[in-house]
GROMACS .gro file of C-alpha atoms in nm:
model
  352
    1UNK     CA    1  -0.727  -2.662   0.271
    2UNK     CA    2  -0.903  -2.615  -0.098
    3UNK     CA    3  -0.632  -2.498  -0.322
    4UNK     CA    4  -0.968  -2.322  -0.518
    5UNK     CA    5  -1.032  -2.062  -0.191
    6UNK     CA    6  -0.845  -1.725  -0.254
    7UNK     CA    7  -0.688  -1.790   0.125
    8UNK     CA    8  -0.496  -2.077   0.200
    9UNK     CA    9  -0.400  -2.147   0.549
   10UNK     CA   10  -0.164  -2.385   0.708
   11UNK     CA   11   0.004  -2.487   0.947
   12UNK     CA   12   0.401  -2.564   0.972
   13UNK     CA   13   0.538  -2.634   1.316
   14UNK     CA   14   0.476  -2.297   1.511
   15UNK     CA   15   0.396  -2.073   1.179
   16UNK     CA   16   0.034  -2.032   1.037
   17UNK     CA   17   0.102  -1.978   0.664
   18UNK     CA   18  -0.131  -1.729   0.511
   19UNK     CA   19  -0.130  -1.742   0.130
   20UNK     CA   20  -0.299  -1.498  -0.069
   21UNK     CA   21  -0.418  -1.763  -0.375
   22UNK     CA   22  -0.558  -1.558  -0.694
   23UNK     CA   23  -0.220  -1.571  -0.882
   24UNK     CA   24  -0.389  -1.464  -1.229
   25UNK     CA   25  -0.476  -1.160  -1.043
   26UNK     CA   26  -0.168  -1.058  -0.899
   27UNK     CA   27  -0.329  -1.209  -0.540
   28UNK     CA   28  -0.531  -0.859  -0.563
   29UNK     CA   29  -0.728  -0.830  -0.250
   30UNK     CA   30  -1.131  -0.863  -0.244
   31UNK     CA   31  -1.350  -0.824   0.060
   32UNK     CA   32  -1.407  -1.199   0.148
   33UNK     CA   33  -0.954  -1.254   0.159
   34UNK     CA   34  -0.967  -0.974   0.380
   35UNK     CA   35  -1.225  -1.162   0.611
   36UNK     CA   36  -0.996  -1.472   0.554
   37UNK     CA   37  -0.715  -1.303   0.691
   38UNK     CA   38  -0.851  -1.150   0.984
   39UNK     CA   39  -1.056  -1.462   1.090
   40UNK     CA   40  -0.672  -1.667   1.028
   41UNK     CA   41  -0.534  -1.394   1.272
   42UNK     CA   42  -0.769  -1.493   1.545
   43UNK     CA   43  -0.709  -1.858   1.491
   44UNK     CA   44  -0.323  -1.771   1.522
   45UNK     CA   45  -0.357  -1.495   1.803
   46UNK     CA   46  -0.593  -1.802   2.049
   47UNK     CA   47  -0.379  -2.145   1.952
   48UNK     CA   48  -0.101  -2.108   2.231
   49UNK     CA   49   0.098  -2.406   1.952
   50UNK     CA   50   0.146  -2.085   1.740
   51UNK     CA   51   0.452  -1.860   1.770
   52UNK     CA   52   0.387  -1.648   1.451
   53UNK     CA   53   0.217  -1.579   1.114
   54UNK     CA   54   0.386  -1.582   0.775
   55UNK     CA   55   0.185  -1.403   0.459
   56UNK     CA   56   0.283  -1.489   0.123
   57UNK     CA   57   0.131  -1.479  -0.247
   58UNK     CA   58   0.083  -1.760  -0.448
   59UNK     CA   59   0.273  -1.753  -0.777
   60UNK     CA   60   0.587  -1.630  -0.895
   61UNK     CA   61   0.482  -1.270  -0.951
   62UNK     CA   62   0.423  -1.148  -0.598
   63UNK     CA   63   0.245  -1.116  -0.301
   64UNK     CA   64  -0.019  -0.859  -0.383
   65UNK     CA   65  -0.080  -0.594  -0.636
   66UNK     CA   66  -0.328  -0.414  -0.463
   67UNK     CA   67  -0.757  -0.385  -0.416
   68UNK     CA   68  -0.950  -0.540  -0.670
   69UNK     CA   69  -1.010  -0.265  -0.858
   70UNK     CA   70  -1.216  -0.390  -1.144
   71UNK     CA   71  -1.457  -0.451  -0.878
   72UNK     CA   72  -1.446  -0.077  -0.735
   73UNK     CA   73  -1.491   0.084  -1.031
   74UNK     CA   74  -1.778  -0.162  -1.157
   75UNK     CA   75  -1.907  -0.101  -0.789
   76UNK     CA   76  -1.860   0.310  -0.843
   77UNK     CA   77  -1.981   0.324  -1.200
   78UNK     CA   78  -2.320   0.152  -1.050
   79UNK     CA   79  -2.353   0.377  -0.772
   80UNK     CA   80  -2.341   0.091  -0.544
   81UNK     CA   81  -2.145   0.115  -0.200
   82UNK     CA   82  -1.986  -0.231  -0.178
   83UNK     CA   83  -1.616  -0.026  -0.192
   84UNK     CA   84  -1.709   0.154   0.142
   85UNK     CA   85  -1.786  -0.187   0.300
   86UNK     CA   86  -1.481  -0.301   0.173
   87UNK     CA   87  -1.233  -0.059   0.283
   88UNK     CA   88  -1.399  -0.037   0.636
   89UNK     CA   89  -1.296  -0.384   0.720
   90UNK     CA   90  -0.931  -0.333   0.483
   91UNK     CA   91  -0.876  -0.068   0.725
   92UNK     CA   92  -0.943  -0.233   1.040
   93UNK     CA   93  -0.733  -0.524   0.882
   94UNK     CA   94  -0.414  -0.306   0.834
   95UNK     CA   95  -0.466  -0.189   1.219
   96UNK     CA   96  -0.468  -0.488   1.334
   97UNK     CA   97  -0.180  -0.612   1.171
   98UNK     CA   98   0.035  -0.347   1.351
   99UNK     CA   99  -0.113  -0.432   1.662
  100UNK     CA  100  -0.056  -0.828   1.651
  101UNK     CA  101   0.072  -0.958   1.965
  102UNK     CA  102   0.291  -1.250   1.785
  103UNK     CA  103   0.497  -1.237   1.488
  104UNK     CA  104   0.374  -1.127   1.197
  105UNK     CA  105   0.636  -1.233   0.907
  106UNK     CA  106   0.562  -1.080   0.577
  107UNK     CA  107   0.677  -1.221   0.261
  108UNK     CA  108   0.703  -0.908   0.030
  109UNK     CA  109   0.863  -1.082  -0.262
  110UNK     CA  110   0.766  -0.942  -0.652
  111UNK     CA  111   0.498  -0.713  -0.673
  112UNK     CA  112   0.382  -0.545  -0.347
  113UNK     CA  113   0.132  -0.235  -0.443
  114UNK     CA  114  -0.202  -0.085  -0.265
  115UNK     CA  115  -0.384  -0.318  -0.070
  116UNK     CA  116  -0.026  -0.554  -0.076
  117UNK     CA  117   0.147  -0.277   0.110
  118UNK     CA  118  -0.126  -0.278   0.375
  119UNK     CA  119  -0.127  -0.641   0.489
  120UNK     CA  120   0.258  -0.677   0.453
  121UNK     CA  121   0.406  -0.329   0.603
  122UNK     CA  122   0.250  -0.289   0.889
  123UNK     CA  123   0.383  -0.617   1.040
  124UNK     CA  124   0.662  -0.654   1.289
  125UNK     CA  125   0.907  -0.863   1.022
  126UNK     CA  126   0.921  -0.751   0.684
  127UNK     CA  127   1.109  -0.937   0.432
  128UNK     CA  128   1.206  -0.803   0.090
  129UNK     CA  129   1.399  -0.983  -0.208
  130UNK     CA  130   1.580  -0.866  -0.519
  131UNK     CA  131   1.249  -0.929  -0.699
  132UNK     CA  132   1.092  -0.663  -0.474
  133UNK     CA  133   0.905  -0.402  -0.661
  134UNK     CA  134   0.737  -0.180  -0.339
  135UNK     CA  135   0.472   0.085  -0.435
  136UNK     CA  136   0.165   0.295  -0.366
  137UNK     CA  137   0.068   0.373  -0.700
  138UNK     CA  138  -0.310   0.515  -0.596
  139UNK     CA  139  -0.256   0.900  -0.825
  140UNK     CA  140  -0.224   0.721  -1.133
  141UNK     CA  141  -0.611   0.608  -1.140
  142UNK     CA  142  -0.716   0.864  -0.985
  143UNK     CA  143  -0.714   0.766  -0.629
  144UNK     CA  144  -0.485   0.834  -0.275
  145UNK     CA  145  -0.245   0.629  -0.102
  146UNK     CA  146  -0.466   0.430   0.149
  147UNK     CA  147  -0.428   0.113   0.368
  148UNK     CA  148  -0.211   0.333   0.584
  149UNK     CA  149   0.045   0.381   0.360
  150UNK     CA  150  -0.010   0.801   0.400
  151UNK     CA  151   0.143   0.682   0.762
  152UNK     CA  152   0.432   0.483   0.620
  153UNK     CA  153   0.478   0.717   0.337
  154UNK     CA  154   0.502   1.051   0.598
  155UNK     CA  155   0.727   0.875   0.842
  156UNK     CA  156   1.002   0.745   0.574
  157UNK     CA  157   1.328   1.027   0.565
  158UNK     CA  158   1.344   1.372   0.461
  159UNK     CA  159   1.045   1.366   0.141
  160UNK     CA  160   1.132   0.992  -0.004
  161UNK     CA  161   0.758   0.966   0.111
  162UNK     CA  162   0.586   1.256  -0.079
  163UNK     CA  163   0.777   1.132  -0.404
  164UNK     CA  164   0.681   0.811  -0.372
  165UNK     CA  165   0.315   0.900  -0.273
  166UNK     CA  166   0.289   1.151  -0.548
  167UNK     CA  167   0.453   0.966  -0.831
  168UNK     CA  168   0.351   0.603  -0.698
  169UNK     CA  169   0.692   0.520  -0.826
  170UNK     CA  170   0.771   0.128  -0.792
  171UNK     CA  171   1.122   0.092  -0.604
  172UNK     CA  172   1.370  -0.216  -0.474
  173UNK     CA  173   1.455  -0.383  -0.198
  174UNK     CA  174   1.727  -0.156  -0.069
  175UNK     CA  175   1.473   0.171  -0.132
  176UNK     CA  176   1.192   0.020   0.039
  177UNK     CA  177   1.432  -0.057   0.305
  178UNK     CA  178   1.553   0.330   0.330
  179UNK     CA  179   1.140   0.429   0.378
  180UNK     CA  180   1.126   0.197   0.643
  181UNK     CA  181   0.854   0.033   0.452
  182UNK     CA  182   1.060  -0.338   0.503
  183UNK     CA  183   1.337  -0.447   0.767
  184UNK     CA  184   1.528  -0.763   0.607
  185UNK     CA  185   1.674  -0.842   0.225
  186UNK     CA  186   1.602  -1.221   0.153
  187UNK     CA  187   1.751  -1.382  -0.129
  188UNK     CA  188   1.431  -1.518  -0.290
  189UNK     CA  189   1.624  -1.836  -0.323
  190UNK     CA  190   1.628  -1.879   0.047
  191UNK     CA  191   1.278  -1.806   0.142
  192UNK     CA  192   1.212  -2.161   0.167
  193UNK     CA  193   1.446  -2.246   0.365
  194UNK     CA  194   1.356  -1.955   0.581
  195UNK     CA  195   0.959  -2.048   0.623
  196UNK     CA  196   1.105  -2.386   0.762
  197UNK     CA  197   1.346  -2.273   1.001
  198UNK     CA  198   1.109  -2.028   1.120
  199UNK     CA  199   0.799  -2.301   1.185
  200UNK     CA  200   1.108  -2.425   1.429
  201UNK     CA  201   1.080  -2.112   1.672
  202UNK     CA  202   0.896  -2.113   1.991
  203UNK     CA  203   0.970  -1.765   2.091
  204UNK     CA  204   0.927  -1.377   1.896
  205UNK     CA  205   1.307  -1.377   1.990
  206UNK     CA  206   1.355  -1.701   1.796
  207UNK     CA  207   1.137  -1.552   1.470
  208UNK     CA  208   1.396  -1.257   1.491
  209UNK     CA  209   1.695  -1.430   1.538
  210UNK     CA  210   1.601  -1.687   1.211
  211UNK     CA  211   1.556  -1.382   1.035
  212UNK     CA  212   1.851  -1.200   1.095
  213UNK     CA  213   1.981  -1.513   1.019
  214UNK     CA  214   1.923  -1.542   0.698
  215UNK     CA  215   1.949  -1.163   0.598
  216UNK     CA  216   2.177  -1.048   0.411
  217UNK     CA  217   2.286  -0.692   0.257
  218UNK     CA  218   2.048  -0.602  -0.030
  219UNK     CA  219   2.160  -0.485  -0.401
  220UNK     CA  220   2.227  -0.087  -0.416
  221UNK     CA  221   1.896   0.089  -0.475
  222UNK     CA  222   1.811   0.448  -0.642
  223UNK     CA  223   1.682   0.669  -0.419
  224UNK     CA  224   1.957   0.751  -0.216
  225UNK     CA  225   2.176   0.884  -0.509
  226UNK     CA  226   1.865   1.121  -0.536
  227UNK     CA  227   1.800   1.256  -0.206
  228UNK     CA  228   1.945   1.588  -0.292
  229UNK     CA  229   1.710   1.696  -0.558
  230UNK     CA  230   1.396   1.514  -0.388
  231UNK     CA  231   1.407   1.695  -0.081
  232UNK     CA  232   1.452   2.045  -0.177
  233UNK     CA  233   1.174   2.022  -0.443
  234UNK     CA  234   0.928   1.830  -0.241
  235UNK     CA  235   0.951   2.039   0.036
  236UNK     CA  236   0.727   2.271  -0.139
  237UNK     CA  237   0.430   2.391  -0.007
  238UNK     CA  238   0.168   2.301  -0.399
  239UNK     CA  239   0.170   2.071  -0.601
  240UNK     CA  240   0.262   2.328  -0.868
  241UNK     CA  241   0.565   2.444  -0.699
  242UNK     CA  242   0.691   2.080  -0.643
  243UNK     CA  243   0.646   2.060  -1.050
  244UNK     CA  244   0.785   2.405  -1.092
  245UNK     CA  245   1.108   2.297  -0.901
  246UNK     CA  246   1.140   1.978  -1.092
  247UNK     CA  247   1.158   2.149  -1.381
  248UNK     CA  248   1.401   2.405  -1.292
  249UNK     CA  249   1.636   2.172  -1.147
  250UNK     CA  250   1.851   2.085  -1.384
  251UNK     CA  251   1.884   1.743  -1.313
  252UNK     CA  252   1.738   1.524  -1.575
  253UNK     CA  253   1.555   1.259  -1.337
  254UNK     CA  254   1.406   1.592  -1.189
  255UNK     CA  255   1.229   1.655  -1.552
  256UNK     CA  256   1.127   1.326  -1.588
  257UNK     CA  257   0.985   1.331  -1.246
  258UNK     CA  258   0.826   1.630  -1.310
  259UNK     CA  259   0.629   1.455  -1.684
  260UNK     CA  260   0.532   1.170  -1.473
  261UNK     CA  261   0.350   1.399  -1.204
  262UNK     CA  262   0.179   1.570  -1.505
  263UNK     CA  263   0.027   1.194  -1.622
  264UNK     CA  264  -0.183   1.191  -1.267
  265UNK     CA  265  -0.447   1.300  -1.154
  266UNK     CA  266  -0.465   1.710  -1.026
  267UNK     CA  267  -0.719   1.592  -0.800
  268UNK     CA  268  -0.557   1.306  -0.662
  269UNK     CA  269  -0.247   1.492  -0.640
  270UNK     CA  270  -0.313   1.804  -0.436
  271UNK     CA  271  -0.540   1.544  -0.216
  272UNK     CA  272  -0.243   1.332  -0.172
  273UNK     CA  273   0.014   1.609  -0.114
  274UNK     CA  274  -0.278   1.709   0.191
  275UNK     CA  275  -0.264   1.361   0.307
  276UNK     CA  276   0.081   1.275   0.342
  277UNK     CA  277   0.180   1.600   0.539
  278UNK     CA  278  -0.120   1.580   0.753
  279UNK     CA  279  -0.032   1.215   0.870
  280UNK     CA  280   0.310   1.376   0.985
  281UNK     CA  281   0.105   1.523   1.274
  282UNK     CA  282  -0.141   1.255   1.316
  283UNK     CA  283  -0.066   1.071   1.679
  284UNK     CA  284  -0.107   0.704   1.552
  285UNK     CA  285  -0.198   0.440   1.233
  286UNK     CA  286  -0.541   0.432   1.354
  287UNK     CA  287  -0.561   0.823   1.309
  288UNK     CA  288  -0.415   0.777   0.976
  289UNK     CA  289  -0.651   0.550   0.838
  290UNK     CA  290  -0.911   0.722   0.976
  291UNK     CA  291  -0.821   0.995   0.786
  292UNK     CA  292  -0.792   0.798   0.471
  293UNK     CA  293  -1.101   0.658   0.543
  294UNK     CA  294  -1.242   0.990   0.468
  295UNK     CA  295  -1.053   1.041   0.144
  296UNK     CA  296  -1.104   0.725   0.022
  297UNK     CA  297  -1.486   0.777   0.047
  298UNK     CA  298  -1.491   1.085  -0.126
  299UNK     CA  299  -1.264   0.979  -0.379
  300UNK     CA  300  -1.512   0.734  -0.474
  301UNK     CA  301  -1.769   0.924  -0.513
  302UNK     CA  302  -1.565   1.157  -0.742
  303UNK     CA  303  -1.493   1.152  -1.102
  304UNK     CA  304  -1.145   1.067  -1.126
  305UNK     CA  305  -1.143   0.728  -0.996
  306UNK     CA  306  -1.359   0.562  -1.252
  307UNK     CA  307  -1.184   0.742  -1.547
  308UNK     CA  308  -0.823   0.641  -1.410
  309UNK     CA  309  -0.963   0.258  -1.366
  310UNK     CA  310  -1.093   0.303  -1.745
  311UNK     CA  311  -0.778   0.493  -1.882
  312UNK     CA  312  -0.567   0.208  -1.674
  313UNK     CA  313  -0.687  -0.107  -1.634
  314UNK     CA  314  -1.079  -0.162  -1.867
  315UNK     CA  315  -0.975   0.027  -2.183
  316UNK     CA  316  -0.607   0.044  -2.131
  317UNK     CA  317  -0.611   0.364  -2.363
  318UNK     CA  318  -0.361   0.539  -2.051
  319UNK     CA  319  -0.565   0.892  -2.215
  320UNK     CA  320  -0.717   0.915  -1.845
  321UNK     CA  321  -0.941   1.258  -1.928
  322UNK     CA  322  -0.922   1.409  -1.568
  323UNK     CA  323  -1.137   1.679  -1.414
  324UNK     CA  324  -0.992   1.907  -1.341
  325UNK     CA  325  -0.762   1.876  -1.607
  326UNK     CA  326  -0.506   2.078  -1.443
  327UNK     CA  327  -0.358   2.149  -1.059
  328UNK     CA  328  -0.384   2.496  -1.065
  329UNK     CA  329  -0.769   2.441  -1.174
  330UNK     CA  330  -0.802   2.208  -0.812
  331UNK     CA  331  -0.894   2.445  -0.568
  332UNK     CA  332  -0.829   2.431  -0.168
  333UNK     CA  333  -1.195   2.417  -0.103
  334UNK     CA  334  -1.164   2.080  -0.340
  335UNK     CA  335  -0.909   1.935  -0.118
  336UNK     CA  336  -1.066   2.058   0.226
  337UNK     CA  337  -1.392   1.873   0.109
  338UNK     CA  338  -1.208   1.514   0.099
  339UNK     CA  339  -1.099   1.541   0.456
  340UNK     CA  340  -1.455   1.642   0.618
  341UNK     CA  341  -1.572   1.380   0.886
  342UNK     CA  342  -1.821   1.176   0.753
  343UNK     CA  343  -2.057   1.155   1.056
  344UNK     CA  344  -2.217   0.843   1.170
  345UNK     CA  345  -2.002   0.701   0.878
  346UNK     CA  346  -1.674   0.757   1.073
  347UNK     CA  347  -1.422   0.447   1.063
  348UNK     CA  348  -1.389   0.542   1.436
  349UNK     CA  349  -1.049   0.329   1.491
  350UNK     CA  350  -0.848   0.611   1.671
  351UNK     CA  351  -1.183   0.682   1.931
  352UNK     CA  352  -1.249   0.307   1.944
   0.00000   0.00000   0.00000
């Protein structure tokens, strides 16, 4: 094990430790730690020693904040397709992850966002702590939720999902709990006691059981106090009306709400709005991501994504200068387009 590769792997009693190792960078994901990851996963999935995987970040900030998006928009503002590439095997990644036949223990501690949700949600054993801070913050540069999380985000109650989707608002423990995006509060304090009593079981029943073990009830979160107001204006058919009904509310976390939505992309908006209810229908992850395969291609190709990188992240002006500038000006034939099949470029994991 270098302590210099961006994946460390190893080995305590029964667990494969997977440790995403670019702390400075929030552990953001690039194309060769996704390789990592899936070649660890067929280590773990042929050594019969192994009862499960654990994934964790190095650091003290958290386990992943997402793609490496300096590198997509350098990659988009070239015209290069290195992004595409990317995503095709980030994808594929995220499938698999649901699909693993052992164990798959994820560590969601600090800062979980993007790319983090994708190789930490999916699994069978999700652990949050009270540093938790869960989100899928795509709109704000100009992007959709990806990495599956239009899946997660349809299938969590009543329209918690389109809120979070649309506003990519960062939540606790207990309200990543109530989207069904984790299944355990950890005291952060006791994960390390945790990774060693779970390198002791020999069975998926023993993972569970050391789990359960050391779960306890998380601290109250937000989003339940707010159900009221979040379902009846999400449920909405546009993007404007969902604004509209924010507004006209009357509750003040409504308004705000409703001046956050106006920060983010039109585009990536209306696109994500699309998304999230079409993944309610969708039959499986696979079909999700295929879907957001799609979307994700187009995106990239569109305008919005390199200005919200800019605005965010290069210039850190947050003046992101979108086009269109407003939702009404986003027409349906501008959402339709992100969702055409993409031919021979099909991800292809739902026929596959």
């Amino acid at each position: 094990m270098n302590d210099d590769e961006p994946v460390l792997l190893h080995t305590e009693g029964h667990s494969l430790h997977i440790t995403l190792n670019r702390p400075r960078a929030l552990n953001a994901l690039t194309h060769t730690m996704v390789r990592c990851i899936d070649e660890a996963l067929t280590l773990a999935e042929q050594d019969g020693d192994l009862t499960a995987v654990v994934i964790s970040g190095a650091g003290e900030r958290g386990l992943c904040a997402g793609g490496d998006i300096r590198s997509i928009y350098e990659d988009a503002r070239a015209g290069r397709r290195a992004s595409v590439d990317f995503w095709r095997d980030e994808y594929r990644l995220n499938a698999r992850i649901a699909r693993f036949p052992k164990p798959y223990v994820a560590l969601m501690d600090g800062i979980v966002m993007g790319g983090g949700v994708g190789v930490s949600a999916h699994g069978d054993v999700r652990i949050v702590t009270e540093r938790s801070r869960v989100a899928m913050p795509e709109t704000g540069i100009g992007f959709v939720p990806d990495v599956g999380g239009t899946h997660l985000l349809a299938a969590a109650p009543g329209e918690l999902g389109t809120h979070l989707a649309l506003t990519g608002q960062a939540v606790g423990a207990a309200d990543t709990l109530l989207c069904g995006l984790a299944d355990h509060f950890v005291s952060s304090e006791r994960l390390t006691d945790l990774t060693a009593a779970l390198a002791l079981g020999t069975t998926a029943a023993e993972v569970t059981e050391t789990v359960v073990r050391y779960a306890a009830e998380a601290p109250e979160g937000e989003l339940a106090t707010h159900r009221s107001w979040i379902d009846s204006c999400y449920a909405a058919d546009t993007v404007e009306e969902i604004i509209g009904r924010l507004l006209d509310s009357g509750e003040p976390a409504a308004k705000e709400t409703a001046g956050t939505l106006l920060t983010k992309s039109p585009t990536a908006l209306k696109v994500t709005l699309a998304a999230v209810r079409r993944a309610r229908s969708l039959e499986s992850l696979e079909a999700a991501l295929d879907q957001e395969f799609r979307v994700s291609c187009r995106a990239f190709a569109g305008p919005d994504l390199v200005e919200g990188v800019r605005a965010q992240i290069i210039d850190k002006d947050r003046r992101p200068k979108w086009h269109p500038a407003e939702p009404g000006d986003v027409t349906d034939a501008d959402v339709a387009r992100h969702f055409e099949p993409l031919g021979d470029l099909e991800l292809g994991l739902a026929s596959g």
